[in-house]
Coordinates of C-alpha atoms and ligand atoms in Angstrom, one line a residue:
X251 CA -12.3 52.5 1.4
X252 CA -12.9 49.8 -1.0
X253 CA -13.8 46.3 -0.1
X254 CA -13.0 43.0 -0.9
X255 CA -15.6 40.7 -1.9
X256 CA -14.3 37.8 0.0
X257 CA -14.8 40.1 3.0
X258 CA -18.6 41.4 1.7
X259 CA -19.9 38.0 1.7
X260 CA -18.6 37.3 4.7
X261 CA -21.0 40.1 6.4
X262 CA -23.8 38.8 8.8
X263 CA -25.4 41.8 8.8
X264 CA -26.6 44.6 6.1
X265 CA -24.0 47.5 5.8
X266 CA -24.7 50.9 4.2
X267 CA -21.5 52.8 2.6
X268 CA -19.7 49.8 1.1
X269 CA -17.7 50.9 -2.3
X270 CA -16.4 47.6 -3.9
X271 CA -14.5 47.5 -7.4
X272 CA -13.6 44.7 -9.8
X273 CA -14.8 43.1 -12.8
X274 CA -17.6 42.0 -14.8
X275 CA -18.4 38.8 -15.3
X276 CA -21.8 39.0 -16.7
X277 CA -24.4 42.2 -16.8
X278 CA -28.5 41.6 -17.8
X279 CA -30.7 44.4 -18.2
X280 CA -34.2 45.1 -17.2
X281 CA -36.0 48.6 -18.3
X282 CA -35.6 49.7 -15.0
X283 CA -32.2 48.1 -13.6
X284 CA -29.2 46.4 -14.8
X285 CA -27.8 43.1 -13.0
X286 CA -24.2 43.4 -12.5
X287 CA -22.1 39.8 -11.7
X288 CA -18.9 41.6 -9.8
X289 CA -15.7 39.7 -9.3
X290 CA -12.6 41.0 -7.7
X291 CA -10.4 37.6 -7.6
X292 CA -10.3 37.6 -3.5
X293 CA -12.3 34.9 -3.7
X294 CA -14.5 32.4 -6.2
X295 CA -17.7 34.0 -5.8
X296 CA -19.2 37.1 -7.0
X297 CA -21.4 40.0 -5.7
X298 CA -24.5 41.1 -7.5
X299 CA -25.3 44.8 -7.8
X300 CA -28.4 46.0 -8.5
X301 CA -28.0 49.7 -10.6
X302 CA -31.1 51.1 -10.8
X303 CA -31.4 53.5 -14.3
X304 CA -30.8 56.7 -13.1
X305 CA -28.2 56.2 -10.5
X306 CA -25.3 58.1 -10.8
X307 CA -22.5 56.7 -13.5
X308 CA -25.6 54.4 -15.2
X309 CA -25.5 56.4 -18.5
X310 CA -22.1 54.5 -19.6
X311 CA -24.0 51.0 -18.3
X312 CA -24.1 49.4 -21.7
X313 CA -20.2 49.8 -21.7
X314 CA -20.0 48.2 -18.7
X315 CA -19.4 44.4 -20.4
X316 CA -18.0 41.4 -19.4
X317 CA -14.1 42.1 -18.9
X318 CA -15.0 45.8 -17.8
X319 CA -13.4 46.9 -14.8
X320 CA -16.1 49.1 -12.5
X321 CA -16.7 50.4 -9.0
X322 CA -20.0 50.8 -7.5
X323 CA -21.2 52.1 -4.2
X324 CA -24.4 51.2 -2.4
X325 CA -25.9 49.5 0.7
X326 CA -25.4 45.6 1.2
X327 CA -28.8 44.0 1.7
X328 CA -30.0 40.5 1.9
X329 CA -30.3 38.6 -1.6
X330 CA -34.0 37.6 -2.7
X331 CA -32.2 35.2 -5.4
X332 CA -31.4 32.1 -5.0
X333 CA -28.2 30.7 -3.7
X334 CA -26.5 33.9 -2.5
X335 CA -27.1 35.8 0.8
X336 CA -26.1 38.9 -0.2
X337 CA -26.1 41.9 -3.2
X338 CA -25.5 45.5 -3.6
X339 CA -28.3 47.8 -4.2
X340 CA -26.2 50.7 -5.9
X341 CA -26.4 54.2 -5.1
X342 CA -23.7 55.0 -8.1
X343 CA -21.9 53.4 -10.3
X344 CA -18.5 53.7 -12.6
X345 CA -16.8 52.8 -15.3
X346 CA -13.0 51.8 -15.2
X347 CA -11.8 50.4 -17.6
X348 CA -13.8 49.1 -20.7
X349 CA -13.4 45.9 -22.4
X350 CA -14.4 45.8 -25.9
X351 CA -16.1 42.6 -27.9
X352 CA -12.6 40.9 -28.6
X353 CA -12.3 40.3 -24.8
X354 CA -11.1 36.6 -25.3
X355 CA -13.0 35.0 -21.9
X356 CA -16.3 36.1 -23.3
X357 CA -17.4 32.8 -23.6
X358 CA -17.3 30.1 -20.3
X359 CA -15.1 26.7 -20.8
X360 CA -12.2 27.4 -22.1
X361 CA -10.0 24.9 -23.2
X362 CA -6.4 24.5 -20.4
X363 CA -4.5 25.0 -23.9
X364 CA -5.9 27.9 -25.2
X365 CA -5.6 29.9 -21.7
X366 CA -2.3 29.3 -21.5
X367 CA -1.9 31.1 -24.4
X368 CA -3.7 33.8 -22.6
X369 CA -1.6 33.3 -19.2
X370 CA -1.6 37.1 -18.6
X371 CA -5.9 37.1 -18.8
X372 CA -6.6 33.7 -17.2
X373 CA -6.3 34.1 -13.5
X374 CA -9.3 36.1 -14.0
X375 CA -11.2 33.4 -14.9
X376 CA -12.9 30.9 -11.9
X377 CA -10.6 27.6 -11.8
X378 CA -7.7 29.8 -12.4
X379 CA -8.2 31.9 -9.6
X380 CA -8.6 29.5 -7.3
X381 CA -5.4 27.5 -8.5
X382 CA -3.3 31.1 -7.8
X383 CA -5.2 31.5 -4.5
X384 CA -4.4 28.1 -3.6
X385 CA -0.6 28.6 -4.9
X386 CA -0.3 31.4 -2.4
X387 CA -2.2 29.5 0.3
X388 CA 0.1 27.0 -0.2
X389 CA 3.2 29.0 0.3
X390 CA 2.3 30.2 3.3
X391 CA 1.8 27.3 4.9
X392 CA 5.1 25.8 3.9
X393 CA 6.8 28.7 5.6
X394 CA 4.4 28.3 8.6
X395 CA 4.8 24.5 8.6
X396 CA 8.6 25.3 9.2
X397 CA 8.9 28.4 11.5
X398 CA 6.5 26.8 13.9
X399 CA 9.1 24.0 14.0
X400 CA 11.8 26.4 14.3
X401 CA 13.6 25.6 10.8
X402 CA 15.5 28.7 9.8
X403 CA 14.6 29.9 6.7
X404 CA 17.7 30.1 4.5
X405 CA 17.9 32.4 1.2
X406 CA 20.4 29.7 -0.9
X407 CA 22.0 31.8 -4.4
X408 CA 19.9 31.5 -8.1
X409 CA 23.2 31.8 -9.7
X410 CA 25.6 29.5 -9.0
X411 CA 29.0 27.9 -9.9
X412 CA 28.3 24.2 -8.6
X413 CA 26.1 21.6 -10.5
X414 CA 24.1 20.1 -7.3
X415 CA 22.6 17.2 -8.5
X416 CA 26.0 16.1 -10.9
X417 CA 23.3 15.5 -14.0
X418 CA 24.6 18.5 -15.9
X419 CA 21.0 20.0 -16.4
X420 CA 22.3 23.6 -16.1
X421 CA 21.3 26.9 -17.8
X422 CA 24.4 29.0 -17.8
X423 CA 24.5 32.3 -17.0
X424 CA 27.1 34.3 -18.9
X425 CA 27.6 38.4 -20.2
X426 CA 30.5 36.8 -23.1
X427 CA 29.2 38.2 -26.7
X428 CA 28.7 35.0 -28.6
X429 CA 32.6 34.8 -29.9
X430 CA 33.9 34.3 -26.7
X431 CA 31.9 31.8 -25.2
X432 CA 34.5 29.7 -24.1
X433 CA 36.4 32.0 -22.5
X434 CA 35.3 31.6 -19.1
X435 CA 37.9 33.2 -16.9
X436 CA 37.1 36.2 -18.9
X437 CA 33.0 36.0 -17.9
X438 CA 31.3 38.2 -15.5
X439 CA 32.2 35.7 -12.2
X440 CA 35.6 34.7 -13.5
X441 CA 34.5 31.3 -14.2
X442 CA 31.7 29.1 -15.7
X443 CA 27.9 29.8 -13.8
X444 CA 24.6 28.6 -14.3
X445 CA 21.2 29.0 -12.7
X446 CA 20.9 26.7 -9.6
X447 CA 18.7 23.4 -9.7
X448 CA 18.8 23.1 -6.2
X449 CA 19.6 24.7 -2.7
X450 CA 20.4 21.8 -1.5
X451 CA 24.4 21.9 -1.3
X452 CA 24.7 25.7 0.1
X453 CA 21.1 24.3 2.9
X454 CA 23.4 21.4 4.1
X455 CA 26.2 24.3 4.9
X456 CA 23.3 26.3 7.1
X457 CA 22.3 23.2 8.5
X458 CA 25.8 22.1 9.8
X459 CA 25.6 25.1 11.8
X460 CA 21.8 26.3 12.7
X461 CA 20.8 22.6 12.8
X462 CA 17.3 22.6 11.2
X463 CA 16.7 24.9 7.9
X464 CA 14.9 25.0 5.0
X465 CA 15.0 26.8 1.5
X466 CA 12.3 27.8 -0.7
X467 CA 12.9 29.4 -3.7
X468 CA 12.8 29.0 -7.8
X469 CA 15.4 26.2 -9.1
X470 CA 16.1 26.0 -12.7
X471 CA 16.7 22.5 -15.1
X472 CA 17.5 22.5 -18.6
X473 CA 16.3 19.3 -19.0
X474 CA 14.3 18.3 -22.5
X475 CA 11.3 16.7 -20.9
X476 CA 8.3 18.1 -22.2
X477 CA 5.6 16.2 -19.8
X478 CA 3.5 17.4 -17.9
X479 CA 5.4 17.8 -14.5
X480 CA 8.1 19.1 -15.7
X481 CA 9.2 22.9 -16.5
X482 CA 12.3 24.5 -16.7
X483 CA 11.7 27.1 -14.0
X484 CA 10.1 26.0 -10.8
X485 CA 9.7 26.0 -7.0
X486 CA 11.3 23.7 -4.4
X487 CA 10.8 23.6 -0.8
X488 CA 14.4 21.6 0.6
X489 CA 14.4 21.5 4.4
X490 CA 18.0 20.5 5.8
X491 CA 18.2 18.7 9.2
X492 CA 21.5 18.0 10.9
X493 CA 22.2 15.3 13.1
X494 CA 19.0 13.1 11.4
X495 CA 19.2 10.3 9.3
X496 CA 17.0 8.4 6.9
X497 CA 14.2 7.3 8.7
X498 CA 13.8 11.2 10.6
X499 CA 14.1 12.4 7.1
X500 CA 11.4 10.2 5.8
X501 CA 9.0 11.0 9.0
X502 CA 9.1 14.5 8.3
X503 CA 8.4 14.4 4.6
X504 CA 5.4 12.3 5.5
X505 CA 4.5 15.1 8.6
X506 CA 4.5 18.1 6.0
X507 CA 2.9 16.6 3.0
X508 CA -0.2 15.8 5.6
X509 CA 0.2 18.8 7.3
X510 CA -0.6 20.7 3.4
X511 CA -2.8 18.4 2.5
X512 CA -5.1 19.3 6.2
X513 CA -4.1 23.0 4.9
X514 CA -6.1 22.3 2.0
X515 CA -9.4 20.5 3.4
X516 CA -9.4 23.2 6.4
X517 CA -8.7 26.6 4.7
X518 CA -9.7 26.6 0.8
X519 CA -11.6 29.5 1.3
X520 CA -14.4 27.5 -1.2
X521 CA -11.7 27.0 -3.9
X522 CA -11.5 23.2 -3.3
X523 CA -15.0 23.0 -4.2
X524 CA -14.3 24.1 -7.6
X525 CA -11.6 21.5 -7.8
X526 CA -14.0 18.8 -6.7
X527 CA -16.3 20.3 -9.8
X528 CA -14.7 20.9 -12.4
X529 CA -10.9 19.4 -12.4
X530 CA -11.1 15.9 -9.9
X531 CA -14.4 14.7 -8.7
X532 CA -12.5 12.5 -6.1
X533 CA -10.3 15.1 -5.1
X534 CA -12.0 16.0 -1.5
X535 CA -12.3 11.7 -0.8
X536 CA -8.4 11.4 -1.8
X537 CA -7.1 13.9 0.5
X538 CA -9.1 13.1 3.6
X539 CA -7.7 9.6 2.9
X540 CA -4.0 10.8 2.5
X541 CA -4.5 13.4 5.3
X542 CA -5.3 10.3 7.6
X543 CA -3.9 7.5 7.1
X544 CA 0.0 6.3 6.7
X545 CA 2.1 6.5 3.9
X546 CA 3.0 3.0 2.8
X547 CA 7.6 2.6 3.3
X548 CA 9.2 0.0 0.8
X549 CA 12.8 -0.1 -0.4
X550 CA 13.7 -0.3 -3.8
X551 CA 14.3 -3.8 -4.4
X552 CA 10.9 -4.9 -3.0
X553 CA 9.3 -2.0 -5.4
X554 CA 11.3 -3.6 -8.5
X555 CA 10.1 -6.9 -7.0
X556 CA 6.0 -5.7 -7.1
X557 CA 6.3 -4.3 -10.4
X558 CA 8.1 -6.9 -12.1
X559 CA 5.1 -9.2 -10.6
X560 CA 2.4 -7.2 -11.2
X561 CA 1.4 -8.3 -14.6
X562 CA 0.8 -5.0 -15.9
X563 CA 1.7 -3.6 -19.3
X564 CA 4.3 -0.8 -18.7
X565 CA 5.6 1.5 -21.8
X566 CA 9.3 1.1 -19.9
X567 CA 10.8 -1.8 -18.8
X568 CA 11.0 -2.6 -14.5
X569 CA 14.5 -4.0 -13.4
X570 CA 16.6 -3.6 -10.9
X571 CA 19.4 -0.6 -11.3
X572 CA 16.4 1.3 -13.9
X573 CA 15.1 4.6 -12.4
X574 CA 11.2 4.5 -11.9
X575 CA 9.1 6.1 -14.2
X576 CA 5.9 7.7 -13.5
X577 CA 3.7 4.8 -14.6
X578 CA 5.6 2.8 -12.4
X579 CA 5.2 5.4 -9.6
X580 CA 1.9 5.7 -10.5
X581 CA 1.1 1.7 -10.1
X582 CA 2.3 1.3 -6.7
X583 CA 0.5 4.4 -5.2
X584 CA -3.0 3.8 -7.5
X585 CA -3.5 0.2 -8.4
X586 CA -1.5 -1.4 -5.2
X587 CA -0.7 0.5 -2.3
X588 CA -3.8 2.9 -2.8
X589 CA -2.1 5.7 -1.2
X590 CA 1.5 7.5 -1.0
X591 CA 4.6 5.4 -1.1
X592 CA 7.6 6.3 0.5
X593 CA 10.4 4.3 -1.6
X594 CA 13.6 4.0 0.0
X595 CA 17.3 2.7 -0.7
X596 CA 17.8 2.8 -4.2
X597 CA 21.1 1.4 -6.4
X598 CA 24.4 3.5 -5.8
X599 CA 24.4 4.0 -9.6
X600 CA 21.0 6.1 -10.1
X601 CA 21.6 8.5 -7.6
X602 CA 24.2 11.3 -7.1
X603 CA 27.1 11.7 -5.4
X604 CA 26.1 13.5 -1.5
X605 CA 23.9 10.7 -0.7
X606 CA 24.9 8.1 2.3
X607 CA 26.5 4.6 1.2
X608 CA 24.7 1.9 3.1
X609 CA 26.4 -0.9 4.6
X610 CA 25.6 -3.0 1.7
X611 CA 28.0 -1.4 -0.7
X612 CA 25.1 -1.7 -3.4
X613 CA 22.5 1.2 -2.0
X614 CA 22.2 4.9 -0.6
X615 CA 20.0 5.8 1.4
X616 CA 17.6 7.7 -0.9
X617 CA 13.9 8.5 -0.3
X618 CA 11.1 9.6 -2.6
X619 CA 7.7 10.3 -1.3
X620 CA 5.4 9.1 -4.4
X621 CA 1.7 9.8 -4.3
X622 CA -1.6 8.7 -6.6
X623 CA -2.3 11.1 -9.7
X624 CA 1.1 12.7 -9.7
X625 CA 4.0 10.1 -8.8
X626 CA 7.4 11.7 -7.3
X627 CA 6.5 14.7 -5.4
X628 CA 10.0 14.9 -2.7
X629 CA 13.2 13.7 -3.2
X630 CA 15.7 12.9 -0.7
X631 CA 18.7 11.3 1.5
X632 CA 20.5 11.0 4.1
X633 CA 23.6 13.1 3.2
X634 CA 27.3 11.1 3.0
X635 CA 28.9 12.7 6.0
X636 CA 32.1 10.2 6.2
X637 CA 34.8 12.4 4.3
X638 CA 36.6 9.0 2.3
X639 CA 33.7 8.0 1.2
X640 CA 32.6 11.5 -0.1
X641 CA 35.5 11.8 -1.7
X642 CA 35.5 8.4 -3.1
X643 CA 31.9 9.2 -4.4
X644 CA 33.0 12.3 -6.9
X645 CA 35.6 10.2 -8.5
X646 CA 32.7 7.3 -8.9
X647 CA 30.4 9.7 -10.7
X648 CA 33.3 11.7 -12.3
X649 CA 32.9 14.9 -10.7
X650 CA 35.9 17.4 -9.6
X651 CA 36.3 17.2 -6.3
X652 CA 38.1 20.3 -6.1
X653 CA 35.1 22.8 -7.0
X654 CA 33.3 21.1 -4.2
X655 CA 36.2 22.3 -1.9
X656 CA 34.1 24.0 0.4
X657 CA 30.9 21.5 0.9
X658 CA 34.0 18.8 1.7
X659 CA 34.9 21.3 4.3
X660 CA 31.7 20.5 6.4
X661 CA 33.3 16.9 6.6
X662 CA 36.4 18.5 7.8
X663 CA 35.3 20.7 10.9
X664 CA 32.7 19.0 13.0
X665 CA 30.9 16.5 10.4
X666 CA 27.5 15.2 11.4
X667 CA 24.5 12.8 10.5
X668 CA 22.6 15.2 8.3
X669 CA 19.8 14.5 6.0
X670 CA 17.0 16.4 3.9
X671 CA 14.9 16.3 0.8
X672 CA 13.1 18.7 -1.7
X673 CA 9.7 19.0 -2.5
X674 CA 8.8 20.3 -5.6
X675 CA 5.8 22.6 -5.4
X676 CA 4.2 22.6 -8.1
X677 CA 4.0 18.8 -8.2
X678 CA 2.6 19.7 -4.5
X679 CA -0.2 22.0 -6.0
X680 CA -0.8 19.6 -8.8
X681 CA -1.8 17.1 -6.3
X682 CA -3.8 19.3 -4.3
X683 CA -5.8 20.9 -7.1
X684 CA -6.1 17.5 -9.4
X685 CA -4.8 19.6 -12.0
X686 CA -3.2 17.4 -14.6
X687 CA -0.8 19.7 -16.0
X688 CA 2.3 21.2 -14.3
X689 CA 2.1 24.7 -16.7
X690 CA -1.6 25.5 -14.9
X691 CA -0.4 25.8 -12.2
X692 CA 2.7 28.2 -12.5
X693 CA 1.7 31.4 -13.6
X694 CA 4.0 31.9 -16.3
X695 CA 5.5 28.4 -16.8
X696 CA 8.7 27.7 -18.8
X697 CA 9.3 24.1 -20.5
X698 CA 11.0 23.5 -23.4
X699 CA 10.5 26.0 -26.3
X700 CA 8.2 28.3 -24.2
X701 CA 9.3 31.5 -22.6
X702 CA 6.2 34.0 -22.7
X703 CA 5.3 37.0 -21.2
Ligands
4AD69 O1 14.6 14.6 -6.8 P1 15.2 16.0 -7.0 O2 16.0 16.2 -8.3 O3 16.0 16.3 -5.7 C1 16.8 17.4 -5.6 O4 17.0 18.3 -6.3 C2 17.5 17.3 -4.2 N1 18.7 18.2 -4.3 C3 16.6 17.7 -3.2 C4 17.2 17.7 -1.8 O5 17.4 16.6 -1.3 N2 17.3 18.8 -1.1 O6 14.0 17.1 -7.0 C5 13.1 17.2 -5.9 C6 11.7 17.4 -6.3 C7 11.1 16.3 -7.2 O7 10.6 15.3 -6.3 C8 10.0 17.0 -7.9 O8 8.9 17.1 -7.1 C9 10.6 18.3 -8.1 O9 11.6 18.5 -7.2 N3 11.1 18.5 -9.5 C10 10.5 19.1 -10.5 N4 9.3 19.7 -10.6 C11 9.0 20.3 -11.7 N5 9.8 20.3 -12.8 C12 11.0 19.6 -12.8 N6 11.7 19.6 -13.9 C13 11.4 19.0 -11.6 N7 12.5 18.3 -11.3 C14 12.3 18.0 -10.0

């Protein structure tokens, strides 16, 4: 049976018998044996083969070019070169598939634009690979993170009929022909849908009855900003705990963003290193640092208050009751705190409607976890559990109270202290690669005016 490489250069002993397939990344000839550079995409490195001329399959070697797929048989023996333990001395060899002279990742260094525009051909190439490796690394651990703390894993809908966050970001989802678009009773559902941009409102439901849960899944926002950390299609992690409030909420944000970032410096499987390399040379330094040491807590007001005295040229203007933008985000966790920021308690008026009044009449007792190089990476709250002041909160932002009928129901029957966040993953992965831009780390990514593949 076939091997992977990852596995190969794992061996620490010869091995006769080993078939392997994958790749080619580069070939050299010699009158009397070819060089082979074999990548499968298991892992970063690659196995050199050694065909001798004559071996079985070596007549179609000079077709056997960079791009081409190939298998090879042989006997694993100790490497002479330097810097790699192991190579295959071939007993036969095959072509798969060729790949003729317009294969576009001939050349090494690639621009991040112009693979995107090869997004079906670029996990092939090094960084790439180890981004997607590291993706589903990542996702694993999330879901480990969470069963190991007994959080039930909850699959919230993709379509849905309620607008979670009340910022009217929605794509609809509809089968009316273009005429009868506004005819909504008539649509598939009998009323107005739209992909969900959160799973945060059907979580809290779970969570009022299993206690701890989380979601993971895609969420969708048609929102026009064309940055670089945001698409239109992406993945959020939203635990839901019941009877927690803001602080719990904020201590277990902080215990899984450290518990990814460990995930990261302890099992890369050599991807990091490539990080380190070519994308962040302080990447390794900044997530030991994060890993162990913690996350700075401020409310709102004092983070106004820093900004506002920091004397540093900002593109949007810091005052109280404005949302924080990313420059801002980025000041307090690069230039002052040096590390993550956990801001806390923000205005009544920038935050939607389910999050808990405080005491103060002026705040709710929202959270975001903001780190260095990225900004906002989790969002959160305590959830408003008091029915009146739930309901007092959708006529405030101007929201029908009436299609949340059954998420005011959990106030009803048996209402508890409930809070949660989400974590948006590929701001997660962007943070943990040092890649700069949101669509290289999504596979196919979706932002405004881009739908490929
Ligand atoms: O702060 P947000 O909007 O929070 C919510 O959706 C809550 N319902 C979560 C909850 O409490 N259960 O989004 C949460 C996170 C952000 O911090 C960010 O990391 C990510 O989701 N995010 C995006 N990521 C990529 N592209 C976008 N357009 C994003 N919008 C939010």
């Amino acid at each position: 049976m076939r091997s992977l490489i990852k596995h190969i250069l794992r061996h620490t002993e010869p091995a006769a018998d080993l078939q392997v397939a994958g790749w080619v990344r580069t070939r050299r000839d010699s009158k009397a044996f070819s060089f082979l550079e074999l990548n499968d995409g298991s892992c970063l490195g690659n196995l050199q083969i050694i065909a001798d001329a004559g071996i079985p399959g070596y007549d179609e070697i000079v077709r056997m070019t960079t791009g081409a797929s190939i298998e090879a048989h042989g006997k694993l023996i100790h490497s002479p070169a330097a810097g790699q333990q192991w190579e295959l001395q071939a007993t036969s060899i095959k072509l798969i598939g060729e790949a003729p002279d317009d294969y576009p990742l001939q050349k090494k260094g690639h621009s991040a634009e112009f693979l995107r525009t090869i997004a079906h051909l670029r996990p092939r190439t090094n960084l790439y690979g180890a981004v997607f490796r590291t993706r589903s690394r990542m996702a694993y651990a999330i879901h480990r993170f969470f069963q190991e703390r007994d959080f039930c894993y909850v699959h919230t809908p993709i379509i849905t009929a309620s607008d979670c966050e009340g910022a009217g970001e929605m794509f609809r989802v509809t089968t009316l022909p273009d005429d009868q678009i506004a005819q909504e009773t008539r649509d598939f559902f009998g009323k107005r849908t739209y992909l969900t941009v959160s799973g945060q409102l059907e979580g809290e439901t779970f969570a009022c009855a299993l206690s701890n849960i989380y979601t993971f899944g895609p969420t969708f926002r048609a929102e026009n900003s064309n940055t670089s950390r945001h698409a239109a299609e992406f993945w959020m992690i939203e635990p839901e705990v019941a009877f927690c409030d803001l602080t719990g909420d904020m201590d277990l944000a902080e215990t899984l963003v450290k518990f990814l970032v460990r995930e990261m410096l302890d099992h890369h499987d050599g991807d990091l290193a490539i990080f380190g390399k070519f994308v962040d040379k302080g990447l390794h330094e900044r997530l030991e640092f994060v890993a162990s040491r913690p996350f700075e807590r401020i409310p709102y007001t004092q983070a106004v208050e820093l900004l506002k005295a920091s004397g540093a040229e900002f593109a949007y203007p810091v005052a109280y009751g404005l949302n924080l933008q990313s420059e801002h985000e980025r000041w307090l966790t690069e230039e002052y705190f040096k590390k993550p920021v956990t801001v806390f308690n923000y205005p009544i008026e920038i935050k939607p409607f389910y999050m808990r009044r405080n005491d103060d009449d002026l705040t709710v007792t929202a959270m975001d976890v903001l780190v260095p190089g990225i900004g906002e990476i989790i969002g959160g709250s305590q959830r408003e559990e008091r029915l009146d002041v739930l309901m007092a909160n959708f006529a405030k932002h101007g929201l029908d109270a009436e299609a949340y009928n059954w998420y005011v129901d959990l106030r009803r029957y048996g209402s508890v202290p409930h809070a949660g966040f989400g974590l948006g993953f590929e701001r997660l992965l962007m943070f943990l690669t040092g890649m700069a831009n949101i669509r290289d780390v999504i596979p196919f990514a979706r932002t405004p005016g881009h739908c490929e593949f």
